[in-house]
Coordinates of C-alpha atoms in Angstrom, one line a residue:
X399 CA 127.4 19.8 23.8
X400 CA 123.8 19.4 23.7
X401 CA 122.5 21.1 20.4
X402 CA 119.6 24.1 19.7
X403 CA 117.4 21.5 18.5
X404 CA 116.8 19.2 21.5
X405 CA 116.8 22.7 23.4
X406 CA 113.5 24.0 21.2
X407 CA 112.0 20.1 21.6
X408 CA 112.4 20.4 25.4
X409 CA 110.9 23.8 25.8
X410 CA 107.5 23.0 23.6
X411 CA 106.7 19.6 24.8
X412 CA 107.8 20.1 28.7
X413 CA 105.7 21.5 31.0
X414 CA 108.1 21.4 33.5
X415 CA 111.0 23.4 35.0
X416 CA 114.0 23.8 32.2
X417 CA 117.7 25.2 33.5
X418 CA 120.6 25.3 31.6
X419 CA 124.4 25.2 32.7
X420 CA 123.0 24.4 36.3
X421 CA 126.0 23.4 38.9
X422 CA 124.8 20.1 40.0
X423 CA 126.8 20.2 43.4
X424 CA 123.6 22.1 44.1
X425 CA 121.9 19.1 44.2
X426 CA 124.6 16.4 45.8
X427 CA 125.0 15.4 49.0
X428 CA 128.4 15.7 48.2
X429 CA 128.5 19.3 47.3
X430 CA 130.5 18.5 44.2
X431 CA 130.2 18.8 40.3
X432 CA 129.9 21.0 37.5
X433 CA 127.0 21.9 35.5
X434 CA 124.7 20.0 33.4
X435 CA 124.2 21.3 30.0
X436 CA 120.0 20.7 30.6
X437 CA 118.7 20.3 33.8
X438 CA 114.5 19.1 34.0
X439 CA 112.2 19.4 36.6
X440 CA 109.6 17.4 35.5
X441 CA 106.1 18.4 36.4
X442 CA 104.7 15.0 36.0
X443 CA 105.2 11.2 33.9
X444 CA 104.4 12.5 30.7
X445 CA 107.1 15.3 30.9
X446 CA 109.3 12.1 32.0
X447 CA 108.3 10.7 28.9
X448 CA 109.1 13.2 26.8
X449 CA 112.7 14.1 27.7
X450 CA 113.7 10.1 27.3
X451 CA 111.6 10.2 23.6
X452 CA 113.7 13.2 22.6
X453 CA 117.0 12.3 24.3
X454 CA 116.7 9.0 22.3
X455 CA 116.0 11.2 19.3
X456 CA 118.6 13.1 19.3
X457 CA 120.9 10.6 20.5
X458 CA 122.1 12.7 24.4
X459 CA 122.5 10.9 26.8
X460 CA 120.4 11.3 30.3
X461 CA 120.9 11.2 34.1
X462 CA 118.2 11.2 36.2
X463 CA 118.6 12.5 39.6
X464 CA 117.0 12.4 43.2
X465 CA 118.9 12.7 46.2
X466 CA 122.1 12.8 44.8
X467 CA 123.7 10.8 47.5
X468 CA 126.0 7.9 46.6
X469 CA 126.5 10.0 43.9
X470 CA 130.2 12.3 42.3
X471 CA 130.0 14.6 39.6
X472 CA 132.9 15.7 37.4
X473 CA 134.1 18.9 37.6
X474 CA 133.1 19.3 34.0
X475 CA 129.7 18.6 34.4
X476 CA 127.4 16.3 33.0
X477 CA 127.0 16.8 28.7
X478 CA 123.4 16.1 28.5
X479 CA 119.6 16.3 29.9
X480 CA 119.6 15.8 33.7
X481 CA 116.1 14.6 35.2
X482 CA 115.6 15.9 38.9
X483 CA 113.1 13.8 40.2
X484 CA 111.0 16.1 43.4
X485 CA 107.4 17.4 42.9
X486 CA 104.7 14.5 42.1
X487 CA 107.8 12.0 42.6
X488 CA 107.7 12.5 46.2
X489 CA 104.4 11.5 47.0
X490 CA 104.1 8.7 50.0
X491 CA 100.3 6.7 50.5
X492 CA 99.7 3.7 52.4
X493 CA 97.1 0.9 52.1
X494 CA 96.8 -0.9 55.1
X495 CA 100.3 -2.5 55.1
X496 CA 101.0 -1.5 51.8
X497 CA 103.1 1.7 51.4
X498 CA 104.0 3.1 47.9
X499 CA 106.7 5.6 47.7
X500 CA 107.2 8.2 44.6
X501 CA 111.0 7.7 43.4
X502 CA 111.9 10.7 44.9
X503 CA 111.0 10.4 48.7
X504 CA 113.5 10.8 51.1
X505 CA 114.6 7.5 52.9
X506 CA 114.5 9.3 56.2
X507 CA 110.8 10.6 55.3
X508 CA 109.9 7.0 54.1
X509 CA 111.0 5.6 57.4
X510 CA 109.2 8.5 59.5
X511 CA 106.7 7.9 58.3
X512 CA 106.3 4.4 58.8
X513 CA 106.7 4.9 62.3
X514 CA 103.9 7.0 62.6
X515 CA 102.0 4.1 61.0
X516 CA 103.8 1.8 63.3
X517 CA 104.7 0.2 60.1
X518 CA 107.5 -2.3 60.8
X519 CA 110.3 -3.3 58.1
X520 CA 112.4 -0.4 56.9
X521 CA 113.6 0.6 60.2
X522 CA 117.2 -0.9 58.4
X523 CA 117.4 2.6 56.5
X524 CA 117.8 5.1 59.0
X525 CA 120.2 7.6 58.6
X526 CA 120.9 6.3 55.0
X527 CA 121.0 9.6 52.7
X528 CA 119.1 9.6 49.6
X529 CA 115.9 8.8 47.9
X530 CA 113.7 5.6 47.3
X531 CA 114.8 5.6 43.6
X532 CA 118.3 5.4 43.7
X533 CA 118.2 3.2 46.7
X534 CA 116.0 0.7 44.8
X535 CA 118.4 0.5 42.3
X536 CA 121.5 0.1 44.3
X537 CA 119.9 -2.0 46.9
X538 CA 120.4 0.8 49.9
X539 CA 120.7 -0.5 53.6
X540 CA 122.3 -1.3 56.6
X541 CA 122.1 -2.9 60.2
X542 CA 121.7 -5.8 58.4
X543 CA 118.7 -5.3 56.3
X544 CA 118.3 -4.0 52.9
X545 CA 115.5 -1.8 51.0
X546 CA 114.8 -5.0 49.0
X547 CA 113.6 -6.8 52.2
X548 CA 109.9 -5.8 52.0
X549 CA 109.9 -4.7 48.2
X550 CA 107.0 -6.2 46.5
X551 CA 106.6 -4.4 43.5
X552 CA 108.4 -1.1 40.8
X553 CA 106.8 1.0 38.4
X554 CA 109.3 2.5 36.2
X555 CA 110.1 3.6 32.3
X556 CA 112.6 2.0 30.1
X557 CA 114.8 4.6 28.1
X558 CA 112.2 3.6 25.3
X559 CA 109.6 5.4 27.8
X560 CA 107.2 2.3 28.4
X561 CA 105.9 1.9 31.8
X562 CA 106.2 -1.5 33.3
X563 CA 105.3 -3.1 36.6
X564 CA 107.9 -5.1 37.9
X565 CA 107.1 -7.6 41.1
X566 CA 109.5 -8.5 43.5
X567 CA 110.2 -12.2 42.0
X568 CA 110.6 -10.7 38.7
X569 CA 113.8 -9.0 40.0
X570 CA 116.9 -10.0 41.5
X571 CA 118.7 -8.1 44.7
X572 CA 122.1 -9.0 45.7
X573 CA 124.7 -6.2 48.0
X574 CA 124.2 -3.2 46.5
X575 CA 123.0 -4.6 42.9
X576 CA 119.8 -4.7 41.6
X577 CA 118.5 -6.1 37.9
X578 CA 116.7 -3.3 37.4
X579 CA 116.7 -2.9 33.2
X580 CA 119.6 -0.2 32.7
X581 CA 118.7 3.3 31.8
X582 CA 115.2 3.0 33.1
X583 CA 113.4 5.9 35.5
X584 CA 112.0 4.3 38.8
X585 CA 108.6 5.9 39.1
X586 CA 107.2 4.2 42.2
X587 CA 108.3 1.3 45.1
X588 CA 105.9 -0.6 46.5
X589 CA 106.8 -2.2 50.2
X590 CA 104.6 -4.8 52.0
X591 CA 105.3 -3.8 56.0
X592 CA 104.2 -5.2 59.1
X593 CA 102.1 -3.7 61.6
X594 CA 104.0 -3.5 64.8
X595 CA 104.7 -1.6 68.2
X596 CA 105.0 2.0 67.6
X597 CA 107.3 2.9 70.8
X598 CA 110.0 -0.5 69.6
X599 CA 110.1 0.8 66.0
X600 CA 111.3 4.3 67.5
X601 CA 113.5 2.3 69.6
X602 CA 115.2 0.4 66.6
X603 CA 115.5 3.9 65.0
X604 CA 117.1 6.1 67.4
X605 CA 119.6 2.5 68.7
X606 CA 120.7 2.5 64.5
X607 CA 120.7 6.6 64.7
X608 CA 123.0 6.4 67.2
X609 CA 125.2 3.5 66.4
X610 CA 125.3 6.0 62.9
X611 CA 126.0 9.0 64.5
X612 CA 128.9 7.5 66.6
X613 CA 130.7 5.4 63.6
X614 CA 130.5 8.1 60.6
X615 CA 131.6 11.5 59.8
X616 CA 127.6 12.7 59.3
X617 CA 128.9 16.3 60.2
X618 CA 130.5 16.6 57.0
X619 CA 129.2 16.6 53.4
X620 CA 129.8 13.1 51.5
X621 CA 128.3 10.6 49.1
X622 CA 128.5 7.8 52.0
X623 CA 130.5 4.9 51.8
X624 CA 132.6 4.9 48.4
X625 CA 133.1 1.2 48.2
X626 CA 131.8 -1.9 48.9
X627 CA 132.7 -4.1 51.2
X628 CA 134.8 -7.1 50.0
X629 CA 133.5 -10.1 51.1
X630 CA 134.4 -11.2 54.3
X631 CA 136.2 -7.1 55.0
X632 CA 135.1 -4.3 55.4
X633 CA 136.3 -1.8 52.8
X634 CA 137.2 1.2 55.7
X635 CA 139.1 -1.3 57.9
X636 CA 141.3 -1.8 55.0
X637 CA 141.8 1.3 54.4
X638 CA 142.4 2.0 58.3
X639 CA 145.4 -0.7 58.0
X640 CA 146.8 1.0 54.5
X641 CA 147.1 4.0 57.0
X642 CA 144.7 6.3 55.6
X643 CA 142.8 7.7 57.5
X644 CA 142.9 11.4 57.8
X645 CA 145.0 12.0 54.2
X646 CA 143.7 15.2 52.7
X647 CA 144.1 16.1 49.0
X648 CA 142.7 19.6 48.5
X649 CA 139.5 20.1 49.5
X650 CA 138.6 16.3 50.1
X651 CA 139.9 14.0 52.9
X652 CA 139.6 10.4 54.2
X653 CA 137.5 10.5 57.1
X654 CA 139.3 10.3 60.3
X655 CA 135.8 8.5 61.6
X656 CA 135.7 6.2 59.0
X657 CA 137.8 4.7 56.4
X658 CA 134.9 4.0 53.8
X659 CA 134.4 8.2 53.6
X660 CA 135.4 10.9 51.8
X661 CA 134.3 13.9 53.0
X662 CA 134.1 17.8 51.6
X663 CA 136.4 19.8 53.8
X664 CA 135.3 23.1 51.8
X665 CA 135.4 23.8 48.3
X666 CA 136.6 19.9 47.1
X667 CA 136.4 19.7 43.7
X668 CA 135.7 16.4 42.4
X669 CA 139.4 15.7 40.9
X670 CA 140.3 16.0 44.9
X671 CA 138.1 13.1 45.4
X672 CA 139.0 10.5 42.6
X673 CA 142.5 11.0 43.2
X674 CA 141.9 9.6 47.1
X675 CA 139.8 7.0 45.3
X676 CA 142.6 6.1 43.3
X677 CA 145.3 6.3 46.4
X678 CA 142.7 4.1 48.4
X679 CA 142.8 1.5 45.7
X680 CA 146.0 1.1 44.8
X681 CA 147.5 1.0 48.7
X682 CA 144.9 -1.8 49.4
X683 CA 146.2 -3.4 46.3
X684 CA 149.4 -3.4 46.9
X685 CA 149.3 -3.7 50.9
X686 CA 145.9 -5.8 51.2
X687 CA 145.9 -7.8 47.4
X688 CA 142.3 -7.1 47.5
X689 CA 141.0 -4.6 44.8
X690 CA 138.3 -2.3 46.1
X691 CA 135.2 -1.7 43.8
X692 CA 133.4 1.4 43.9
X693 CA 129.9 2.2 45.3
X694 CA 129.9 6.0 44.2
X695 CA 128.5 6.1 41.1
X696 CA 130.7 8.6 39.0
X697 CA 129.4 10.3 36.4
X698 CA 130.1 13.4 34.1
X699 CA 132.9 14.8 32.0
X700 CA 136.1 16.3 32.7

């Protein structure tokens, strides 16, 4: 339990937004998770700053948080400062084919807005939930491409809060991995684009909408694919063969759409989920011999 003393801290040296016991399903595209004991809305870098100076202080740990997609709480909640990233962290500007992107833009706003620009590259990340942040760090994409395709530089704090600039061939992207340093806060993404035909960018958009639409259970609250694909499989086709599909535990069930999702029926708690998670392993284990690793982040306490 976070302590009076890091409370007091927070309040005089943050200018920004300060809740306490917040239910972080608020702020999840999965609609799932107990409360954090601090929640920050910081108003700007240095409030960012601040928070990871004290947390390191007084030895709490930290989550920072932006779309919340990808993303499952614990029904206890999270014991410690929370960051939500909105505000100044969602600011977009362009220099000719440069774009920078705050850390907490949208990915469907980042690719509108390219298209207005007929700005060609991240077409790839249409329909992907979450913000530029978190999909920097876990290497969002799809339809073959990758948010890492057209990165060319990161701004971002260590947990020691000093700002670095990061270019692209300092870093290293593999399927959903990046090297970013751990327990860092992504201020800023750079992407170098190119300049193409307006009316084919909105053609690649609306095809990968579609092909989205038709293959995934976007009607229904989830944190999008829970694992990653082995190599050579796909991680819902194996859980289509395990016969799957459709198995409900409370108020969470396998998608009937799509073995890779678990979706929020109404009122799933977050113990409903991670025991499908741990069902979906262990019957592609035992029926598949291949060992499913998570792309959800969990986080949080009991």
């Amino acid at each position: 339990m976070v302590g009076a003393t890091l409370k007091e801290r927070l309040e005089q040296q943050i200018k920004g937004r300060i809740v306490y016991g917040e239910p972080l399903g608020k702020y999840t595209s999965f609609g799932i998770g107990g409360p954090a004991d601090i929640m920050v809305f910081p108003e700007g870098e240095a409030d960012v700053r601040a928070a990871l100076r004290l947390c390191r202080e007084e030895g709490v740990p930290y989550l920072v948080l932006g779309g919340g997609s990808n993303l499952l709480v614990r029904d206890g909640g999270f014991r410690g400062v929370v960051l939500h990233l909105e505000g100044i962290f969602t600011q977009l500007n362009v220099a000719g084919r440069r774009v920078s992107a705050g850390a907490g833009v949208r990915l469907s706003r980042l690719v509108a807005f390219c298209s207005k620009l007929a700005l060609s590259g991240v077409e790839c990340l249409a329909g992907v939930p979450g913000s530029v942040g978190g999909a920097v760090r876990g290497n969002s994409g799809a339809f073959g491409g990758c948010i890492a395709d057209h990165l060319v530089a990161v701004r971002l704090l260590t947990r020691e809060g000093d700002e670095h600039v990061f270019s692209r061939d300092r870093l290293q992207f593999s399927y959903r991995r990046s090297s970013l340093p751990e327990g860092c806060v992504l201020l800023e993404a750079a992407f170098d684009l190119e300049q193409g035909d307006a009316g084919e960018i909105r053609r690649r958009i609306s095809a990968n909408l579609i092909q989205r639409n038709r293959g995934q259970p976007v009607e229904w609250r989830s944190a999008g694919s829970v694992f990653k694909n082995p190599p050579g499989e796909y991680a819902g086709r194996l859980v289509e063969k395990a016969g799957l599909k459709g198995v409900r535990v409370g108020g969470a069930c396998i998608s009937p759409k799509h073995g890779n999702f678990i979706i929020n029926l109404g009122g799933a708690t977050a113990t409903d989920v991670l025991a499908l998670i741990d069902l979906m392993q262990r019957q592609v284990r035992e029926k598949m011999q291949v060992e499913l690793e998570l792309e959800v982040r969990v986080v949080g306490d009991d």
